[in-house]
mmCIF file of C-alpha atoms and ligand atoms in Angstrom:
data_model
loop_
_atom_site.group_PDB
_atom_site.id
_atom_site.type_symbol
_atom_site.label_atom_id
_atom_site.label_comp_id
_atom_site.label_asym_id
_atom_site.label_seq_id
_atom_site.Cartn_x
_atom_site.Cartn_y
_atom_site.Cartn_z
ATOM 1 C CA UNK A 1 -100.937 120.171 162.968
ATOM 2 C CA UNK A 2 -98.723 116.957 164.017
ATOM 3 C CA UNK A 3 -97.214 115.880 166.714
ATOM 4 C CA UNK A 4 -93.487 114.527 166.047
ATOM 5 C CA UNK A 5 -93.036 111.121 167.325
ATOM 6 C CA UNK A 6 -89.947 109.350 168.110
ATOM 7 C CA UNK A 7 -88.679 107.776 164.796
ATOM 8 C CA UNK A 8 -86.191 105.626 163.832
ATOM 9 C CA UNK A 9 -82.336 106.770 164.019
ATOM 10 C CA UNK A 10 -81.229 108.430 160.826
ATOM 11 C CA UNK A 11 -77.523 107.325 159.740
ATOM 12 C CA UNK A 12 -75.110 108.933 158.099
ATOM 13 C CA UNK A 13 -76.138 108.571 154.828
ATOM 14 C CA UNK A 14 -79.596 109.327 155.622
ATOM 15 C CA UNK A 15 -78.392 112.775 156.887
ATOM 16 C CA UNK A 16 -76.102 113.503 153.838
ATOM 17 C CA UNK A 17 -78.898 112.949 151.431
ATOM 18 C CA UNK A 18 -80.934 114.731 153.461
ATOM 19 C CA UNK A 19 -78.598 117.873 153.935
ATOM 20 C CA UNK A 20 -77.997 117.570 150.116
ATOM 21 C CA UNK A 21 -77.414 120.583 148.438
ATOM 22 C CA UNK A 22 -79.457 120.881 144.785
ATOM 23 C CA UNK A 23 -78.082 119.252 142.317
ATOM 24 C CA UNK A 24 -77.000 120.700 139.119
ATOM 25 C CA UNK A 25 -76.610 124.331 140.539
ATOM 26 C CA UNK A 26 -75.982 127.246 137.926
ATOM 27 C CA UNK A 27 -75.994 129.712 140.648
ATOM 28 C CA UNK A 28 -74.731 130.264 144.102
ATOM 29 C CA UNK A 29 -76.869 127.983 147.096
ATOM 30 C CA UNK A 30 -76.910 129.718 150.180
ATOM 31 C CA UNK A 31 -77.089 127.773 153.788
ATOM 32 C CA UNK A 32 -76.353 129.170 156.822
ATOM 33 C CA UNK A 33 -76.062 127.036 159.991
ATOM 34 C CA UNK A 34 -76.655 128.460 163.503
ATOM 35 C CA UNK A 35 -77.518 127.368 167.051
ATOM 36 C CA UNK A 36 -79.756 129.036 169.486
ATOM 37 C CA UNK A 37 -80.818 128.603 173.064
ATOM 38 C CA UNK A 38 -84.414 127.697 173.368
ATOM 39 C CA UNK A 39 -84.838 131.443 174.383
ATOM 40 C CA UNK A 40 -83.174 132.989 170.945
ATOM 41 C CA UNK A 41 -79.438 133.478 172.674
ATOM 42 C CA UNK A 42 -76.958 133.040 169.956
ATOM 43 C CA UNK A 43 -74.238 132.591 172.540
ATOM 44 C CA UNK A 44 -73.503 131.596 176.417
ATOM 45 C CA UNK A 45 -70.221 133.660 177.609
ATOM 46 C CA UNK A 46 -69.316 135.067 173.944
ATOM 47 C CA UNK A 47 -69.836 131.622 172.433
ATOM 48 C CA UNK A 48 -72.086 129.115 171.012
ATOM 49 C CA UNK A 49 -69.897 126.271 172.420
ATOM 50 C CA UNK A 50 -72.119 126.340 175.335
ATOM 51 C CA UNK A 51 -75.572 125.816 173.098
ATOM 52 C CA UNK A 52 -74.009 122.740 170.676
ATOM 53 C CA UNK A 53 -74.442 119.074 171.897
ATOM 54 C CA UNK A 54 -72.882 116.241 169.258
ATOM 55 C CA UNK A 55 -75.876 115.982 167.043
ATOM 56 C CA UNK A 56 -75.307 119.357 166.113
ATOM 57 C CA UNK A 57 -71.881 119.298 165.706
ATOM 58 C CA UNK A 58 -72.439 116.047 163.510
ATOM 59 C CA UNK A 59 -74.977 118.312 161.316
ATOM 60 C CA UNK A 60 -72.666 121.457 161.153
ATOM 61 C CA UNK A 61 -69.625 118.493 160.020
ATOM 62 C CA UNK A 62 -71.673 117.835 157.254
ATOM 63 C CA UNK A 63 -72.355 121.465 156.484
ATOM 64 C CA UNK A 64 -68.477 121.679 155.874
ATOM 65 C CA UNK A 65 -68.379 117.959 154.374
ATOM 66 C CA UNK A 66 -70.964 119.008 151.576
ATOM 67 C CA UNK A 67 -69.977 122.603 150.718
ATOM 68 C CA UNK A 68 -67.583 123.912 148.465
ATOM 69 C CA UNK A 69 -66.627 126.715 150.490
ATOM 70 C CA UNK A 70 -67.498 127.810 154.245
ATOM 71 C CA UNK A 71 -68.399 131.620 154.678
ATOM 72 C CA UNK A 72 -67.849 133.169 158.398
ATOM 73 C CA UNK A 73 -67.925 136.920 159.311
ATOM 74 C CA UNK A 74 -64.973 137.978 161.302
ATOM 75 C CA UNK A 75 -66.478 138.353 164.293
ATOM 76 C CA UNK A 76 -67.235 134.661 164.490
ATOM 77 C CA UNK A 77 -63.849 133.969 162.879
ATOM 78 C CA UNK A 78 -62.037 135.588 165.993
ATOM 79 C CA UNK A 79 -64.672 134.901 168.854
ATOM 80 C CA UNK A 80 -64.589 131.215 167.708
ATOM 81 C CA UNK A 81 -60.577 130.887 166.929
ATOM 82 C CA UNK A 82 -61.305 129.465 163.644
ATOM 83 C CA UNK A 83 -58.620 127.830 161.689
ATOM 84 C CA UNK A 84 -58.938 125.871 158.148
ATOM 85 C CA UNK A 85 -61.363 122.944 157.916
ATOM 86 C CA UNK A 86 -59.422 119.721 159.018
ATOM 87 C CA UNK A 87 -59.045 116.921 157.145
ATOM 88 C CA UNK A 88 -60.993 113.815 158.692
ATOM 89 C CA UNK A 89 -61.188 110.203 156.889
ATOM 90 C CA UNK A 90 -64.969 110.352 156.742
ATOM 91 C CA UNK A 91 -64.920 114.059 155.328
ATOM 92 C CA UNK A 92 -61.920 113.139 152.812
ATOM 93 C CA UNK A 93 -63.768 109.746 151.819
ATOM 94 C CA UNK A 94 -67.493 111.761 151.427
ATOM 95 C CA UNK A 95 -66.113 114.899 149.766
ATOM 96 C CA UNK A 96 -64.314 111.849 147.306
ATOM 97 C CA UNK A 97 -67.086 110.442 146.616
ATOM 98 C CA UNK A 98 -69.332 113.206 145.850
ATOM 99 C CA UNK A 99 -66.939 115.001 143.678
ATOM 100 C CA UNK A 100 -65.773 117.846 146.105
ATOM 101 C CA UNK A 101 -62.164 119.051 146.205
ATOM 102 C CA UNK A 102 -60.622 117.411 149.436
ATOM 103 C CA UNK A 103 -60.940 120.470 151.855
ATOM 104 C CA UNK A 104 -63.348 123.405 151.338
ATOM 105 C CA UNK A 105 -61.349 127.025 151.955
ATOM 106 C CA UNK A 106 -63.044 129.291 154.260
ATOM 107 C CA UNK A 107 -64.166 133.118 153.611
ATOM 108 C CA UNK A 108 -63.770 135.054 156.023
ATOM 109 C CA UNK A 109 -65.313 138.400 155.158
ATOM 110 C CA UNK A 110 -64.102 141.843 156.713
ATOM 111 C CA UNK A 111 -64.984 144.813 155.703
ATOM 112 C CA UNK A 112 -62.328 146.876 157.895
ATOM 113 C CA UNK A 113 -59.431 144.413 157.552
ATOM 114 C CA UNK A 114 -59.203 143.047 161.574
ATOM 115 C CA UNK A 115 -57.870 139.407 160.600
ATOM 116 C CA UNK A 116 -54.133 139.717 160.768
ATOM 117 C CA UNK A 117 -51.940 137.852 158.985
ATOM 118 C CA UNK A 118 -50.849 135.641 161.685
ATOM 119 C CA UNK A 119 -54.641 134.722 162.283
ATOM 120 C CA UNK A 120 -54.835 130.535 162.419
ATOM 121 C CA UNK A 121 -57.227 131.511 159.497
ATOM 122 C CA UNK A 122 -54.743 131.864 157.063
ATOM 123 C CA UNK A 123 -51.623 130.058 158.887
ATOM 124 C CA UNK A 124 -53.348 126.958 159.857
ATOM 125 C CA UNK A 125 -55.175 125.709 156.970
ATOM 126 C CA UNK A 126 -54.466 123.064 154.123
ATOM 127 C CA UNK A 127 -55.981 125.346 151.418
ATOM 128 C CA UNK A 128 -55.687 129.095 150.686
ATOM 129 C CA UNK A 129 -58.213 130.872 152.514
ATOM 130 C CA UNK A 130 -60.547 133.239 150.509
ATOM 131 C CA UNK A 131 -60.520 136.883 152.465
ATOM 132 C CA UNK A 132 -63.523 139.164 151.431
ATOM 133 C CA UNK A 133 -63.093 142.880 152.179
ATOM 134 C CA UNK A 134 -64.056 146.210 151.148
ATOM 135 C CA UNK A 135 -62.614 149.079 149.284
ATOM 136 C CA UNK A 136 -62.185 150.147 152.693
ATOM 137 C CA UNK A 137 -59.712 148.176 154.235
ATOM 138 C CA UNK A 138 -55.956 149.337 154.208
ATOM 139 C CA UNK A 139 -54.521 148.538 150.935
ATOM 140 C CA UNK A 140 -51.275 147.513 153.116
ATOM 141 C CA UNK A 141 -53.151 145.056 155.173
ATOM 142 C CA UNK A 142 -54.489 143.364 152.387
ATOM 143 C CA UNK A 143 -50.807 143.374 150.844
ATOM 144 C CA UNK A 144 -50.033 141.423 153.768
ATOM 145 C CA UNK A 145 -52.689 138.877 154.032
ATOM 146 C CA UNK A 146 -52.252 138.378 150.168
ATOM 147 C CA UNK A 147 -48.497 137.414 151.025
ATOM 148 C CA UNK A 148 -49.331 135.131 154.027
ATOM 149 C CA UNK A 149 -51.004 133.138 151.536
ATOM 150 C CA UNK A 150 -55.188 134.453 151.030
ATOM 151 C CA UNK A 151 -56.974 134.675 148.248
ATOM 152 C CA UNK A 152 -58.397 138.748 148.636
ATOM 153 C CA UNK A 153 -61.341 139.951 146.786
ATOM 154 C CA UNK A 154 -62.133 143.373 147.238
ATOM 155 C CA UNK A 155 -66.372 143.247 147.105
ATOM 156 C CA UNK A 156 -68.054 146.326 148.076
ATOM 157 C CA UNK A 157 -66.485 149.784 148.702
ATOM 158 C CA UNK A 158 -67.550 150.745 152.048
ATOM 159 C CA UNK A 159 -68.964 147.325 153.575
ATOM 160 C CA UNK A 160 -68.761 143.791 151.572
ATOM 161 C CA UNK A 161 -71.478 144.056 149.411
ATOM 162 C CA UNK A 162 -73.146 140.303 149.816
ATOM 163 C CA UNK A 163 -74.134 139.550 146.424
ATOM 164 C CA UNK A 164 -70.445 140.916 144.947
ATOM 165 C CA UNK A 165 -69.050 138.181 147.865
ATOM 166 C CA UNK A 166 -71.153 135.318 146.304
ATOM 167 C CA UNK A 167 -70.258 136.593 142.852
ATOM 168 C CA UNK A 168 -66.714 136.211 143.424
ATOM 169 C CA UNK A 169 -66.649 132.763 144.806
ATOM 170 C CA UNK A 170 -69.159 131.912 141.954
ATOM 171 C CA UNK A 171 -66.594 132.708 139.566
ATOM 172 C CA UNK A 172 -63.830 130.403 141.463
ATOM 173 C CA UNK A 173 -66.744 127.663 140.791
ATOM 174 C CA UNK A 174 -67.744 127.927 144.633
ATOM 175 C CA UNK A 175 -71.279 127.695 144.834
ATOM 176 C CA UNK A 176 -72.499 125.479 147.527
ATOM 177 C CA UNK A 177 -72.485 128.091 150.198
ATOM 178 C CA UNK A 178 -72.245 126.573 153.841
ATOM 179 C CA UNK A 179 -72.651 130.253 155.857
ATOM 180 C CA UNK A 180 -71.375 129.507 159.677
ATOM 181 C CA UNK A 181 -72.549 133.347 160.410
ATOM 182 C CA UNK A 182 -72.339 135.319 162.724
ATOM 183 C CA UNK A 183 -74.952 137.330 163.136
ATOM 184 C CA UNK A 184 -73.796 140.484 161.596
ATOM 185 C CA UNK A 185 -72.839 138.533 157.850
ATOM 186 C CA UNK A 186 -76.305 137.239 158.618
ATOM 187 C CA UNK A 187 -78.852 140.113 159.268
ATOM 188 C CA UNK A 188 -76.652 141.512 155.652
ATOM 189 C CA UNK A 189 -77.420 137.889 153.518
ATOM 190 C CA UNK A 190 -81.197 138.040 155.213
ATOM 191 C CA UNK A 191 -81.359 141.546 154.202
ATOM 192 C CA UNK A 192 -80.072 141.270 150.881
ATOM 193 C CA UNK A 193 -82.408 138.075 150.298
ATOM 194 C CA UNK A 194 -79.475 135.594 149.820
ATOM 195 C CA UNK A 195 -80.528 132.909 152.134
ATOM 196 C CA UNK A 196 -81.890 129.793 150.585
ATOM 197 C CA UNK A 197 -81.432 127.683 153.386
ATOM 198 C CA UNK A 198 -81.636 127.808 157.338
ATOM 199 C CA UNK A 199 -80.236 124.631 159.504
ATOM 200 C CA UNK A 200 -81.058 125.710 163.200
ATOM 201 C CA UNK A 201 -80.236 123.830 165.989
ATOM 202 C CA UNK A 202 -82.650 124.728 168.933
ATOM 203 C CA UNK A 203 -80.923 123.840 172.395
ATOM 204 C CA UNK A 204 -83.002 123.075 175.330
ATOM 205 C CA UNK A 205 -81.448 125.480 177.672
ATOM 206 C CA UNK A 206 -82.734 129.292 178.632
ATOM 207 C CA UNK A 207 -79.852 131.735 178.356
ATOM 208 C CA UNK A 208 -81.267 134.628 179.676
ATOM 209 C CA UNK A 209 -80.848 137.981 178.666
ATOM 210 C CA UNK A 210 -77.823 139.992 177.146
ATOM 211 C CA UNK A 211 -76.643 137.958 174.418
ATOM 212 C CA UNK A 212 -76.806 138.331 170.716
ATOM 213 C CA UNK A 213 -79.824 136.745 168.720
ATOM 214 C CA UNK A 214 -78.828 134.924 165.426
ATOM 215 C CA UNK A 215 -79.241 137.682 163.284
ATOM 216 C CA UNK A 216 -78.005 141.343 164.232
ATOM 217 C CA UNK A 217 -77.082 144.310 162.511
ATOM 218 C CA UNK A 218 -78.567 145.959 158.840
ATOM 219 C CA UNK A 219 -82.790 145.460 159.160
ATOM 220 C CA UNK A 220 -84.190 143.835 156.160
ATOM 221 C CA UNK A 221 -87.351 146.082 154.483
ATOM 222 C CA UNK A 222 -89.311 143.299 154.643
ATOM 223 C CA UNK A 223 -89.351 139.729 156.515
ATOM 224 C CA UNK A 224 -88.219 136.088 154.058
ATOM 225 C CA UNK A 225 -90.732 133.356 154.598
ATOM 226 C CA UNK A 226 -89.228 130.283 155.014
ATOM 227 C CA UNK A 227 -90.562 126.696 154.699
ATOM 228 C CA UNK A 228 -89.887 123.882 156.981
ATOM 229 C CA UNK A 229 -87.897 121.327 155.135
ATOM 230 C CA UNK A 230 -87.082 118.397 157.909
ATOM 231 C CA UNK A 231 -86.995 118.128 162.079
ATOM 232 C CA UNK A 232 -84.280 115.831 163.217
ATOM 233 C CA UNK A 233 -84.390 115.767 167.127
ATOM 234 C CA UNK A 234 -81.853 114.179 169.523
ATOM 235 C CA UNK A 235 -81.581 114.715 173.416
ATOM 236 C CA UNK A 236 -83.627 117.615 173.546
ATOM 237 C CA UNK A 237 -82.077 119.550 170.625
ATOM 238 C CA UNK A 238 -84.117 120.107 167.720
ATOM 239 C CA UNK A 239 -82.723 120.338 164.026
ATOM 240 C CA UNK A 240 -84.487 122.306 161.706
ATOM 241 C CA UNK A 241 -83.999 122.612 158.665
ATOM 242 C CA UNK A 242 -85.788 125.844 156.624
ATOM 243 C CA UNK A 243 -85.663 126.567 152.707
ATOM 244 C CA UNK A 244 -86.813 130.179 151.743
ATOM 245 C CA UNK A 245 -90.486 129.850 150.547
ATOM 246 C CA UNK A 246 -91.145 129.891 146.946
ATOM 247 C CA UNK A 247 -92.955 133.196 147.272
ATOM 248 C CA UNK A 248 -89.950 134.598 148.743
ATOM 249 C CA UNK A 249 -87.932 133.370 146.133
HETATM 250 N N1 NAP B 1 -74.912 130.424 167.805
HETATM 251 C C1 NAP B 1 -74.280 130.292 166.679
HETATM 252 O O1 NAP B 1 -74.556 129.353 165.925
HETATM 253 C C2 NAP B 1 -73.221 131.291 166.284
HETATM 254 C C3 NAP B 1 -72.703 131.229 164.997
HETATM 255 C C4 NAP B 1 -71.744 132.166 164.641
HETATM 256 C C5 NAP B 1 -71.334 133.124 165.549
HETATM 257 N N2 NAP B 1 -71.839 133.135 166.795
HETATM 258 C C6 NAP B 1 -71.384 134.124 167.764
HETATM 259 O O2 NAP B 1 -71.620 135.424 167.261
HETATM 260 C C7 NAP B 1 -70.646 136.308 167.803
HETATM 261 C C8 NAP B 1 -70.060 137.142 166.692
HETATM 262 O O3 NAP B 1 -71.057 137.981 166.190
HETATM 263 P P1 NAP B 1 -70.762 138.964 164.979
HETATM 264 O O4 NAP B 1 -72.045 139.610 164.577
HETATM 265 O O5 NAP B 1 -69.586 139.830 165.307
HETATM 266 O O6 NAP B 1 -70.329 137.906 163.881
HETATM 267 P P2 NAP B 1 -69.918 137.996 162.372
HETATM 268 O O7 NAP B 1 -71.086 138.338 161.507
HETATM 269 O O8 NAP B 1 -69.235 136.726 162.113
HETATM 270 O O9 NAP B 1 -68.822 139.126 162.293
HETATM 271 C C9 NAP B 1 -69.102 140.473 162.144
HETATM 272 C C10 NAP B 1 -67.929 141.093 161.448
HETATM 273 O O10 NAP B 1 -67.788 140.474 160.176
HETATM 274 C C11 NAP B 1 -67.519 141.455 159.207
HETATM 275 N N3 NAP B 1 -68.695 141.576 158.349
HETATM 276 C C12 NAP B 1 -69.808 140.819 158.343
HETATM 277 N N4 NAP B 1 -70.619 141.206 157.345
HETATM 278 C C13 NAP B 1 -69.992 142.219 156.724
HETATM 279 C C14 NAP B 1 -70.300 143.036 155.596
HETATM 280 N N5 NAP B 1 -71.430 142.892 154.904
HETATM 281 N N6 NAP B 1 -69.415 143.988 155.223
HETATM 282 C C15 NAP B 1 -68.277 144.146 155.893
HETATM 283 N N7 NAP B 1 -67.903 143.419 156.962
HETATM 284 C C16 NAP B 1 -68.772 142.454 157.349
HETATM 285 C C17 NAP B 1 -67.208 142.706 159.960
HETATM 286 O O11 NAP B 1 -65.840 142.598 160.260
HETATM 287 P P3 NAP B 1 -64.839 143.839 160.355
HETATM 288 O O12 NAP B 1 -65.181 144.498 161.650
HETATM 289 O O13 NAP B 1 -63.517 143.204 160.325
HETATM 290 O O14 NAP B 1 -65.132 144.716 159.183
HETATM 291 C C18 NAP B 1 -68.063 142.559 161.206
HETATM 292 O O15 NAP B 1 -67.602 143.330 162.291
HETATM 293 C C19 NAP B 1 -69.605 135.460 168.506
HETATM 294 O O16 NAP B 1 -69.837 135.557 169.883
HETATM 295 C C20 NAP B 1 -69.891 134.068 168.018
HETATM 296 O O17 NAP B 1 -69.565 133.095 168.975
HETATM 297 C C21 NAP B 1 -72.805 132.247 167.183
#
């Protein structure tokens, strides 16, 4: 056992080597970021605004500057008012650099169709956002979310089937995976043993009882080990960072 001291400040290119993603990937890399109240809460009043603090928005940045797409459920894409990644000078510069197209789109996934076509998603975004849905989903809505400018993959007949999802972005050459959640998308990727990385912020705070934990939904048959890969802490928060163990693999 160790006890973590104080260490020196990591900079900015410390953390992007750090956050890397493997290189030379043939097949779809899985991280999902999430932040939690010291006491498991997923959210404080419907949100995790109230859990974040600036070191972990700076690591969830660099989830979106590093990936080539960003997956969300709907649920988090509605609670959260999400919109298209921005364009920032650091992001536009890094992404440059590393060979990434300027702006990752997001996925929003949904099996019953509830992002309109008006949603920010899709309206207020640089690049086409990708829309994964089921055979489920009125063929109409998806008409109009097509026209409004989505890319829509139909994955899964009655729910998104997971590994279909990752398939399809695969094929559009999308495989660094940066999963935002929620916890419903996530208890389905945990369950269908698609998670190759976890980067959870812990937040010194105790929520209390009634919110959501981080993953929620579909049980998995059996529990993924995970390794820890690096602690970054910063006022309090911690920032851990887990890769699936190699005898979950
Ligand atoms: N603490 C954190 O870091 C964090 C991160 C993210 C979210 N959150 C919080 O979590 C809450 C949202 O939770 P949530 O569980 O609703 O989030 P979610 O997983 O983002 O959304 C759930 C919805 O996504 C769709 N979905 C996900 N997986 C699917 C699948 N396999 N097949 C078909 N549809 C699928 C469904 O949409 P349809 O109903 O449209 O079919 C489902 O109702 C919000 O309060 C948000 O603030 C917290």
């Amino acid at each position: 056992m160790h006890l973590l001291k104080p260490g020196p400040q990591v900079d900015d290119q410390a953390l992007e080597e750090l956050y890397a993603y493997p290189s030379a990937l043939t097949a779809p890399f899985v991280q999902v970021n999430f932040v939690a109240s010291a006491d498991g809460a997923a959210t404080v009043s419907g949100r995790s605004r109230g859990l974040s603090s600036p070191a972990d928005k700076k690591v969830f940045a660099l989830g979106r500057d590093l990936a080539d797409v960003v997956l969300v459920g709907a649920g988090t894409a509605l609670a959260e008012q999400y919109q298209g990644v921005k364009h920032t000078e650091l992001r536009a510069a890094r992404r440059e650099r590393l060979g990434l197209s300027e702006i990752p789109p997001i996925a929003v996934v949904t099996g019953r169709g509830s992002v309109p076509p008006s949603s920010p998603l899709i309206t207020a975004t640089s690049v086409p956002p990708i829309v994964i849905t089921s055979d489920s989903s009125p063929v109409a809505w998806r008409k109009e979310v097509a026209d409004a400018g989505a890319d829509v993959v139909v994955a899964g007949d009655e729910r998104v089937d997971t590994g279909l999802a990752l398939s399809a972005l695969a094929d559009r050459g999308l495989l660094r995976v940066c999963c935002e959640g929620g916890p419903t998308l996530f208890a389905d990727l945990i369950a269908d043993g698609l998670v190759d990385q976890l980067c959870l912020t812990v937040a010194p705070l105790l929520a209390g009882a009634g919110a959501v934990r981080i993953a929620d939904g579909l049980p998995s048959a059996a529990p993924v080990g995970l390794s820890l890969a690096s602690v970054l802490a910063d006022e309090g928060f911690l920032m851990l960072r887990y890769r699936r163990a190699a005898e979950s693999r």
